mmCIF file with all atom_site columns, C-alpha atoms in Angstrom:
data_model
loop_
_atom_site.group_PDB
_atom_site.id
_atom_site.type_symbol
_atom_site.label_atom_id
_atom_site.label_alt_id
_atom_site.label_comp_id
_atom_site.label_asym_id
_atom_site.label_entity_id
_atom_site.label_seq_id
_atom_site.pdbx_PDB_ins_code
_atom_site.Cartn_x
_atom_site.Cartn_y
_atom_site.Cartn_z
_atom_site.occupancy
_atom_site.B_iso_or_equiv
_atom_site.pdbx_formal_charge
_atom_site.auth_seq_id
_atom_site.auth_comp_id
_atom_site.auth_asym_id
_atom_site.auth_atom_id
_atom_site.pdbx_PDB_model_num
ATOM 1   C CA . MET P 1 1   ? 107.043 137.851 113.413 1.00 78.00 ? 1   MET P CA 1
ATOM 2   C CA . MET P 1 2   ? 104.225 135.553 114.165 1.00 83.00 ? 2   MET P CA 1
ATOM 3   C CA . TRP P 1 3   ? 105.470 134.638 117.483 1.00 78.00 ? 3   TRP P CA 1
ATOM 4   C CA . PRO P 1 4   ? 105.746 138.366 118.669 1.00 82.00 ? 4   PRO P CA 1
ATOM 5   C CA . ILE P 1 5   ? 102.543 139.349 117.322 1.00 86.00 ? 5   ILE P CA 1
ATOM 6   C CA . PHE P 1 6   ? 100.332 136.401 117.966 1.00 86.00 ? 6   PHE P CA 1
ATOM 7   C CA . TRP P 1 7   ? 101.897 135.001 121.013 1.00 81.00 ? 7   TRP P CA 1
ATOM 8   C CA . PRO P 1 8   ? 103.647 137.806 122.779 1.00 83.00 ? 8   PRO P CA 1
ATOM 9   C CA . ASP P 1 9   ? 103.337 136.686 126.246 1.00 86.00 ? 9   ASP P CA 1
ATOM 10  C CA . ASP P 1 10  ? 104.836 133.175 125.495 1.00 82.00 ? 10  ASP P CA 1
ATOM 11  C CA . THR P 1 11  ? 108.263 134.057 126.367 1.00 83.00 ? 11  THR P CA 1
ATOM 12  C CA . ASP P 1 12  ? 109.275 130.384 127.176 1.00 83.00 ? 12  ASP P CA 1
ATOM 13  C CA . PHE P 1 13  ? 107.922 129.199 123.856 1.00 78.00 ? 13  PHE P CA 1
ATOM 14  C CA . SER P 1 14  ? 105.497 126.711 125.676 1.00 81.00 ? 14  SER P CA 1
ATOM 15  C CA . ASP P 1 15  ? 102.562 127.410 123.449 1.00 78.00 ? 15  ASP P CA 1
ATOM 16  C CA . PRO P 1 16  ? 101.525 124.346 121.509 1.00 78.00 ? 16  PRO P CA 1
ATOM 17  C CA . ALA P 1 17  ? 102.022 126.338 118.239 1.00 75.00 ? 17  ALA P CA 1
ATOM 18  C CA . SER P 1 18  ? 105.704 125.766 118.821 1.00 74.00 ? 18  SER P CA 1
ATOM 19  C CA . THR P 1 19  ? 105.319 121.899 118.361 1.00 82.00 ? 19  THR P CA 1
ATOM 20  C CA . ARG P 1 20  ? 102.231 121.742 116.173 1.00 85.00 ? 20  ARG P CA 1
ATOM 21  C CA . HIS P 1 21  ? 102.604 120.440 112.718 1.00 91.00 ? 21  HIS P CA 1
ATOM 22  C CA . PRO P 1 22  ? 101.595 122.996 110.148 1.00 91.00 ? 22  PRO P CA 1
ATOM 23  C CA . SER P 1 23  ? 98.736  121.167 108.717 1.00 93.00 ? 23  SER P CA 1
ATOM 24  C CA . GLU P 1 24  ? 97.138  121.540 112.164 1.00 94.00 ? 24  GLU P CA 1
ATOM 25  C CA . ASP P 1 25  ? 97.888  125.528 112.272 1.00 92.00 ? 25  ASP P CA 1
ATOM 26  C CA . VAL P 1 26  ? 94.518  126.555 110.270 1.00 94.00 ? 26  VAL P CA 1
ATOM 27  C CA . ALA P 1 27  ? 92.121  124.638 112.620 1.00 95.00 ? 27  ALA P CA 1
ATOM 28  C CA . ALA P 1 28  ? 94.094  125.446 115.801 1.00 93.00 ? 28  ALA P CA 1
ATOM 29  C CA . PHE P 1 29  ? 94.806  129.067 115.473 1.00 91.00 ? 29  PHE P CA 1
ATOM 30  C CA . GLY P 1 30  ? 93.205  130.425 112.358 1.00 95.00 ? 30  GLY P CA 1
ATOM 31  C CA . GLY P 1 31  ? 90.149  131.761 114.134 1.00 96.00 ? 31  GLY P CA 1
ATOM 32  C CA . THR P 1 32  ? 92.194  133.712 116.777 1.00 93.00 ? 32  THR P CA 1
ATOM 33  C CA . ILE P 1 33  ? 94.262  135.030 114.243 1.00 95.00 ? 33  ILE P CA 1
ATOM 34  C CA . ALA P 1 34  ? 91.464  136.155 112.036 1.00 97.00 ? 34  ALA P CA 1
ATOM 35  C CA . ASP P 1 35  ? 89.683  137.712 115.367 1.00 97.00 ? 35  ASP P CA 1
ATOM 36  C CA . ARG P 1 36  ? 92.718  139.704 116.548 1.00 95.00 ? 36  ARG P CA 1
ATOM 37  C CA . VAL P 1 37  ? 93.430  141.111 113.101 1.00 96.00 ? 37  VAL P CA 1
ATOM 38  C CA . ALA P 1 38  ? 89.917  142.115 112.718 1.00 98.00 ? 38  ALA P CA 1
ATOM 39  C CA . LYS P 1 39  ? 89.922  144.056 116.129 1.00 96.00 ? 39  LYS P CA 1
ATOM 40  C CA . VAL P 1 40  ? 92.843  145.687 115.175 1.00 96.00 ? 40  VAL P CA 1
ATOM 41  C CA . VAL P 1 41  ? 91.646  146.947 111.674 1.00 97.00 ? 41  VAL P CA 1
ATOM 42  C CA . ALA P 1 42  ? 88.434  147.802 113.472 1.00 97.00 ? 42  ALA P CA 1
ATOM 43  C CA . ALA P 1 43  ? 90.028  149.853 115.893 1.00 97.00 ? 43  ALA P CA 1
ATOM 44  C CA . THR P 1 44  ? 92.274  151.673 113.325 1.00 95.00 ? 44  THR P CA 1
ATOM 45  C CA . GLY P 1 45  ? 89.282  151.760 110.744 1.00 97.00 ? 45  GLY P CA 1
ATOM 46  C CA . THR P 1 46  ? 91.587  150.621 108.062 1.00 96.00 ? 46  THR P CA 1
ATOM 47  C CA . SER P 1 47  ? 88.847  148.097 106.793 1.00 96.00 ? 47  SER P CA 1
ATOM 48  C CA . ALA P 1 48  ? 85.252  148.310 105.803 1.00 97.00 ? 48  ALA P CA 1
ATOM 49  C CA . ASP P 1 49  ? 84.924  144.457 106.647 1.00 98.00 ? 49  ASP P CA 1
ATOM 50  C CA . PRO P 1 50  ? 87.182  143.825 109.522 1.00 98.00 ? 50  PRO P CA 1
ATOM 51  C CA . ALA P 1 51  ? 86.029  140.206 109.971 1.00 98.00 ? 51  ALA P CA 1
ATOM 52  C CA . GLY P 1 52  ? 86.669  139.296 106.152 1.00 98.00 ? 52  GLY P CA 1
ATOM 53  C CA . TYR P 1 53  ? 90.046  141.067 106.436 1.00 97.00 ? 53  TYR P CA 1
ATOM 54  C CA . GLY P 1 54  ? 91.067  139.036 109.333 1.00 97.00 ? 54  GLY P CA 1
ATOM 55  C CA . ARG P 1 55  ? 90.024  135.976 107.591 1.00 97.00 ? 55  ARG P CA 1
ATOM 56  C CA . THR P 1 56  ? 92.112  136.966 104.599 1.00 96.00 ? 56  THR P CA 1
ATOM 57  C CA . VAL P 1 57  ? 95.116  137.566 106.607 1.00 95.00 ? 57  VAL P CA 1
ATOM 58  C CA . ALA P 1 58  ? 94.831  134.310 108.603 1.00 96.00 ? 58  ALA P CA 1
ATOM 59  C CA . GLY P 1 59  ? 94.607  132.518 105.399 1.00 94.00 ? 59  GLY P CA 1
ATOM 60  C CA . GLN P 1 60  ? 97.777  134.101 104.135 1.00 91.00 ? 60  GLN P CA 1
ATOM 61  C CA . LEU P 1 61  ? 99.847  133.439 107.142 1.00 91.00 ? 61  LEU P CA 1
ATOM 62  C CA . LEU P 1 62  ? 98.728  129.907 107.950 1.00 93.00 ? 62  LEU P CA 1
ATOM 63  C CA . PRO P 1 63  ? 99.777  127.284 107.534 1.00 92.00 ? 63  PRO P CA 1
ATOM 64  C CA . ASP P 1 64  ? 103.020 129.005 109.260 1.00 88.00 ? 64  ASP P CA 1
ATOM 65  C CA . VAL P 1 65  ? 105.390 128.188 106.601 1.00 88.00 ? 65  VAL P CA 1
ATOM 66  C CA . LEU P 1 66  ? 107.213 130.336 104.324 1.00 87.00 ? 66  LEU P CA 1
ATOM 67  C CA . PRO P 1 67  ? 106.150 129.729 100.733 1.00 87.00 ? 67  PRO P CA 1
ATOM 68  C CA . TYR P 1 68  ? 108.842 130.048 97.942  1.00 90.00 ? 68  TYR P CA 1
ATOM 69  C CA . VAL P 1 69  ? 108.356 129.072 94.268  1.00 93.00 ? 69  VAL P CA 1
ATOM 70  C CA . ILE P 1 70  ? 111.742 127.901 93.164  1.00 92.00 ? 70  ILE P CA 1
ATOM 71  C CA . GLY P 1 71  ? 113.339 129.760 90.503  1.00 91.00 ? 71  GLY P CA 1
ATOM 72  C CA . THR P 1 72  ? 111.489 133.084 91.131  1.00 92.00 ? 72  THR P CA 1
ATOM 73  C CA . PRO P 1 73  ? 112.736 136.309 93.094  1.00 91.00 ? 73  PRO P CA 1
ATOM 74  C CA . ALA P 1 74  ? 112.470 136.243 96.843  1.00 89.00 ? 74  ALA P CA 1
ATOM 75  C CA . SER P 1 75  ? 110.198 138.986 98.340  1.00 87.00 ? 75  SER P CA 1
ATOM 76  C CA . PHE P 1 76  ? 108.693 139.416 101.758 1.00 87.00 ? 76  PHE P CA 1
ATOM 77  C CA . GLY P 1 77  ? 106.466 142.442 101.640 1.00 83.00 ? 77  GLY P CA 1
ATOM 78  C CA . PHE P 1 78  ? 103.032 143.705 102.608 1.00 77.00 ? 78  PHE P CA 1
ATOM 79  C CA . ALA P 1 79  ? 101.353 142.568 99.378  1.00 79.00 ? 79  ALA P CA 1
ATOM 80  C CA . THR P 1 80  ? 103.338 139.508 98.462  1.00 82.00 ? 80  THR P CA 1
ATOM 81  C CA . ARG P 1 81  ? 105.400 136.892 100.197 1.00 84.00 ? 81  ARG P CA 1
ATOM 82  C CA . ASN P 1 82  ? 107.601 134.689 98.202  1.00 89.00 ? 82  ASN P CA 1
ATOM 83  C CA . GLY P 1 83  ? 110.310 133.458 100.351 1.00 89.00 ? 83  GLY P CA 1
ATOM 84  C CA . ARG P 1 84  ? 112.552 136.213 101.883 1.00 86.00 ? 84  ARG P CA 1
ATOM 85  C CA . THR P 1 85  ? 115.765 137.917 101.189 1.00 83.00 ? 85  THR P CA 1
ATOM 86  C CA . ARG P 1 86  ? 118.230 138.678 103.930 1.00 79.00 ? 86  ARG P CA 1
ATOM 87  C CA . ALA P 1 87  ? 117.324 142.521 103.177 1.00 81.00 ? 87  ALA P CA 1
ATOM 88  C CA . ASP P 1 88  ? 113.611 142.289 103.455 1.00 83.00 ? 88  ASP P CA 1
ATOM 89  C CA . ASN P 1 89  ? 111.988 144.151 106.391 1.00 86.00 ? 89  ASN P CA 1
ATOM 90  C CA . ALA P 1 90  ? 109.697 141.410 107.712 1.00 85.00 ? 90  ALA P CA 1
ATOM 91  C CA . PRO P 1 91  ? 108.695 143.077 111.000 1.00 87.00 ? 91  PRO P CA 1
ATOM 92  C CA . GLU P 1 92  ? 107.711 146.042 108.952 1.00 89.00 ? 92  GLU P CA 1
ATOM 93  C CA . ALA P 1 93  ? 105.769 144.025 106.283 1.00 89.00 ? 93  ALA P CA 1
ATOM 94  C CA . MET P 1 94  ? 104.070 141.865 108.946 1.00 90.00 ? 94  MET P CA 1
ATOM 95  C CA . MET P 1 95  ? 102.699 144.965 111.111 1.00 92.00 ? 95  MET P CA 1
ATOM 96  C CA . SER P 1 96  ? 101.619 146.610 108.074 1.00 92.00 ? 96  SER P CA 1
ATOM 97  C CA . LEU P 1 97  ? 99.757  143.259 106.925 1.00 92.00 ? 97  LEU P CA 1
ATOM 98  C CA . VAL P 1 98  ? 98.146  142.988 110.547 1.00 93.00 ? 98  VAL P CA 1
ATOM 99  C CA . THR P 1 99  ? 97.281  146.660 110.697 1.00 94.00 ? 99  THR P CA 1
ATOM 100 C CA . LYS P 1 100 ? 96.263  147.174 107.017 1.00 94.00 ? 100 LYS P CA 1
ATOM 101 C CA . MET P 1 101 ? 98.244  150.243 106.830 1.00 94.00 ? 101 MET P CA 1
ATOM 102 C CA . ALA P 1 102 ? 101.788 151.283 106.568 1.00 88.00 ? 102 ALA P CA 1
ATOM 103 C CA . VAL P 1 103 ? 103.791 150.818 109.574 1.00 86.00 ? 103 VAL P CA 1
ATOM 104 C CA . PRO P 1 104 ? 107.308 152.245 108.736 1.00 81.00 ? 104 PRO P CA 1
ATOM 105 C CA . SER P 1 105 ? 110.188 151.164 110.793 1.00 80.00 ? 105 SER P CA 1
ATOM 106 C CA . GLY P 1 106 ? 112.800 153.587 109.201 1.00 77.00 ? 106 GLY P CA 1
ATOM 107 C CA . LEU P 1 107 ? 114.870 150.657 108.626 1.00 71.00 ? 107 LEU P CA 1
ATOM 108 C CA . THR P 1 108 ? 116.429 150.085 105.254 1.00 72.00 ? 108 THR P CA 1
ATOM 109 C CA . PRO P 1 109 ? 118.513 147.376 103.517 1.00 69.00 ? 109 PRO P CA 1
ATOM 110 C CA . ALA P 1 110 ? 121.583 149.295 104.142 1.00 70.00 ? 110 ALA P CA 1
ATOM 111 C CA . THR P 1 111 ? 120.928 149.386 108.175 1.00 68.00 ? 111 THR P CA 1
ATOM 112 C CA . THR P 1 112 ? 121.633 145.564 108.271 1.00 68.00 ? 112 THR P CA 1
ATOM 113 C CA . GLU P 1 113 ? 124.019 145.224 105.548 1.00 72.00 ? 113 GLU P CA 1
ATOM 114 C CA . ALA P 1 114 ? 126.899 144.392 107.802 1.00 69.00 ? 114 ALA P CA 1
ATOM 115 C CA . GLN P 1 115 ? 124.949 141.698 109.458 1.00 66.00 ? 115 GLN P CA 1
ATOM 116 C CA . ARG P 1 116 ? 124.249 139.810 106.383 1.00 61.00 ? 116 ARG P CA 1
ATOM 117 C CA . THR P 1 117 ? 126.717 136.956 105.204 1.00 66.00 ? 117 THR P CA 1
ATOM 118 C CA . ASP P 1 118 ? 126.849 134.836 101.944 1.00 65.00 ? 118 ASP P CA 1
ATOM 119 C CA . GLN P 1 119 ? 126.744 131.805 104.231 1.00 62.00 ? 119 GLN P CA 1
ATOM 120 C CA . PHE P 1 120 ? 123.652 129.545 104.564 1.00 53.00 ? 120 PHE P CA 1
ATOM 121 C CA . PRO P 1 121 ? 122.149 129.258 106.900 1.00 52.00 ? 121 PRO P CA 1
ATOM 122 C CA . SER P 1 122 ? 122.445 133.093 107.299 1.00 51.00 ? 122 SER P CA 1
ATOM 123 C CA . ARG P 1 123 ? 121.114 132.984 110.839 1.00 51.00 ? 123 ARG P CA 1
ATOM 124 C CA . THR P 1 124 ? 124.297 131.411 112.320 1.00 43.00 ? 124 THR P CA 1
ATOM 125 C CA . GLY P 1 125 ? 124.983 132.785 115.652 1.00 46.00 ? 125 GLY P CA 1
ATOM 126 C CA . VAL P 1 126 ? 121.616 134.479 115.926 1.00 43.00 ? 126 VAL P CA 1
ATOM 127 C CA . SER P 1 127 ? 119.226 133.602 118.507 1.00 43.00 ? 127 SER P CA 1
ATOM 128 C CA . THR P 1 128 ? 116.526 131.111 117.558 1.00 43.00 ? 128 THR P CA 1
ATOM 129 C CA . ARG P 1 129 ? 113.335 131.253 119.415 1.00 44.00 ? 129 ARG P CA 1
ATOM 130 C CA . GLY P 1 130 ? 115.217 131.680 122.788 1.00 44.00 ? 130 GLY P CA 1
ATOM 131 C CA . ARG P 1 131 ? 117.245 128.728 122.271 1.00 40.00 ? 131 ARG P CA 1
ATOM 132 C CA . GLY P 1 132 ? 120.818 129.971 122.248 1.00 41.00 ? 132 GLY P CA 1
ATOM 133 C CA . THR P 1 133 ? 123.022 130.467 119.451 1.00 40.00 ? 133 THR P CA 1
ATOM 134 C CA . ASP P 1 134 ? 123.028 127.156 117.825 1.00 39.00 ? 134 ASP P CA 1
ATOM 135 C CA . CYS P 1 135 ? 122.234 127.472 114.005 1.00 41.00 ? 135 CYS P CA 1
ATOM 136 C CA . ARG P 1 136 ? 120.248 124.456 114.081 1.00 38.00 ? 136 ARG P CA 1
ATOM 137 C CA . PRO P 1 137 ? 116.355 125.158 113.930 1.00 42.00 ? 137 PRO P CA 1
ATOM 138 C CA . PRO P 1 138 ? 114.307 124.141 116.847 1.00 44.00 ? 138 PRO P CA 1
ATOM 139 C CA . SER P 1 139 ? 111.261 121.735 116.044 1.00 42.00 ? 139 SER P CA 1
ATOM 140 C CA . PRO P 1 140 ? 108.888 124.413 114.775 1.00 44.00 ? 140 PRO P CA 1
ATOM 141 C CA . PHE P 1 141 ? 111.140 125.100 111.877 1.00 43.00 ? 141 PHE P CA 1
ATOM 142 C CA . ALA P 1 142 ? 112.084 121.549 111.251 1.00 42.00 ? 142 ALA P CA 1
ATOM 143 C CA . ARG P 1 143 ? 108.810 120.995 109.285 1.00 42.00 ? 143 ARG P CA 1
ATOM 144 C CA . PRO P 1 144 ? 108.606 118.615 106.257 1.00 42.00 ? 144 PRO P CA 1
ATOM 145 C CA . LEU P 1 145 ? 109.178 120.575 103.108 1.00 41.00 ? 145 LEU P CA 1
ATOM 146 C CA . ALA P 1 146 ? 106.414 120.807 100.414 1.00 42.00 ? 146 ALA P CA 1
ATOM 147 C CA . SER P 1 147 ? 107.448 120.543 96.829  1.00 40.00 ? 147 SER P CA 1
ATOM 148 C CA . THR P 1 148 ? 107.523 124.389 96.197  1.00 44.00 ? 148 THR P CA 1
ATOM 149 C CA . HIS P 1 149 ? 107.856 125.574 99.718  1.00 43.00 ? 149 HIS P CA 1
ATOM 150 C CA . VAL P 1 150 ? 110.973 126.283 101.784 1.00 43.00 ? 150 VAL P CA 1
ATOM 151 C CA . THR P 1 151 ? 110.590 126.109 105.601 1.00 44.00 ? 151 THR P CA 1
ATOM 152 C CA . TYR P 1 152 ? 112.784 128.335 107.637 1.00 44.00 ? 152 TYR P CA 1
#
């Protein structure tokens, strides 16, 4: 959800964010994410400190890797992100995080049950950043793994 929220006009995925190493994410885009989130929450009135909330969100989202503590339950939600199950509603969680209010989509785990598989990787046959149906991840996802992080 980082791409459609923060790079919505980059439909050909040419933004440097698609090739940058995660260690460069905060310096390269942290201020921009913080500013954009601050503008949203200021406009909606959902934060008494829009700039502070924007910085907090940027700190939670960057570097752009999906953290997961091995051996713990995966969950991708508004309050916590520890990996992600195939049934988690990531768009709803991300939109709620960016706006600092509930943004219900009406989608439940049952909505996508037929599309989920027990195979790994689970996104086989799904378009990955506009690069066709190849299940191999493109370069932005092929990032080195930290000891307790899983990168998708």
